[in-house]
Structures are given as structure tokens and as C-alpha cells.
Amino acid sequence: MMSNLSNLLLNRSTLLTLVINGVLPWLVYMWLLPHTSGLFALSIATLIPLLDNVRSIWKHRKLDVFGGLMLFGFVLSLVMVLLGGSEKLLLMRESFITAAVGLLFLGSLLMPRPLVFYMVARFARSVSPEENWQYPYFRRVMRNMTWIWGIGLLLEVSVKILMIHHLSTTQVLALSTPVSLSMIGGIVLLTIVYRRLAAVHMRQLKEQA
């Protein structure tokens, strides 16, 4: 029963994300477009996801990573508008942020411990990364997962840029969120499958030791 409830909440949350980040901006853009410039209409439309995030920040009284990225993206879009940025540049706002995060993952591979290691240490309570770091296989898994996220995010950016250059603003607004969710979901699924396979091998290594 708890599993069904979790799935229901997840589905509702996903649907709400699609509406706020995809459907509503598209509707606002289409409504404003006949009455103002495309750039201004797009600027107003992109306010909707930001306002929803600000509401969430006000409700929970803290700024999470996603909230910080949203605020940074909005400031970046304002700078683009003030500098005479085009609609295409404004649409690529979130892609700039995603590209920066993807490069951060890949850049962390040059560090003694990659970024995924610190994510596991922060969120995976059932895993002891400090204890497991002594195993070469575990270190390889951490680096492989970092590669997966870095390349996956840059691939998502590449797809979005192709969409922005070859589709209309209306089409990009309608398809951007579903495409992003699908690609990020694919990265998450690949991570989960790889993590489970790696966990089985890690247990075998510990039993042998």
C-alpha cells in the first residue's frame, strides 16, 4: 500500500512538474505573443517556473541546489535581455546551467575523489563510501558513475540546443520539459541499474576478503 501511495505521489509530482515547467509557460507565451514581442512574451513565460520555485523556497525556508540554479538561471536570462539577447539565447538559459553541472562532474574526475563519491556520502545512508574507498572496484564504480552523469548531462544539452536551432519557440517550450525529464530519467535509471549490479559485486568482494 505504501508503495502504491509513493507511486501515486510520484506520478502527481511528475505531472505537476510538466504542467508548471512546460504547459503553463507555453500557454502564457502563446497568449502574449499576439500582443507583444516574442522576447518579452518568452521572458514572462519563463517566470512561471521561477515563481513556483520561489514559493517552494518560502514554504520550506531554505534554498536547495535546484532553487539556486533556478534563481541563477533567471538572473542570467535578465542579463541576456538587458544585453539584447535573442529568444534562442533565452531558451538556452537552462542549458548553460546543465552544461556547467555536466562539466563539473567531468572535471571532478581529475580530483582524488570524483563528485559522485560525495553525493553517495551525502545521500546513500546504506553505503559507507569511506570504508568502501579502499576497494579499487568501488573507486572505479564511482568514476564510472561520474562519467555517466557528466556525459549524460552534456548529451541532454546537445539535444536541447539542436531543438532550439531547428524548432520554433512554441515547439521548444512544449517539448523541452518532457525531453529533459526523459533524458534525466534515463540517466537515473542507468545509474540505479549500474549501482545494483555494483552492489552485488561489492558484497562478493567483501565476502571473499
C-alpha angles and dihedrals in degrees: 000000000000089000091053090048091051092050090049092051091046091052092048091048091050092048091049090050091052092049096047097040099034119015100039096046089048092050093047091048092050091047095050098039097082091050104043144013120300092241093054092045090051092048091054092045092054090054091074098073089043094052090049090052092048088052089052091049091050091048097049096032094226139090112231127193093267091049091050092051091049092051091046090050092051092050089048091052091051090052090050091052092047090050091050096260119180128238090258092056090049091051090051092056095101091041090060089056093045090049090051091052091047091051089048090057092049093043090054088064086076090059125085089254123025125233095258089062091062091045090053090047090052103043111017104078093173092060127069104208094178091055094042095048089084089070115085089212092057091049089051091050092052091051093045091052089049089053090050093054096041096049093038093055093046089050089053089052091050092053091048092050091051089050092050093050098044105032133060122258090252092054093046092051091050096046104031099084097043090048092048093047091048094050095043088046089054091052091049092048092049089049093051094049093046092046092053092049090047091049091056091051091046091054090052091050092051092048090052091049 
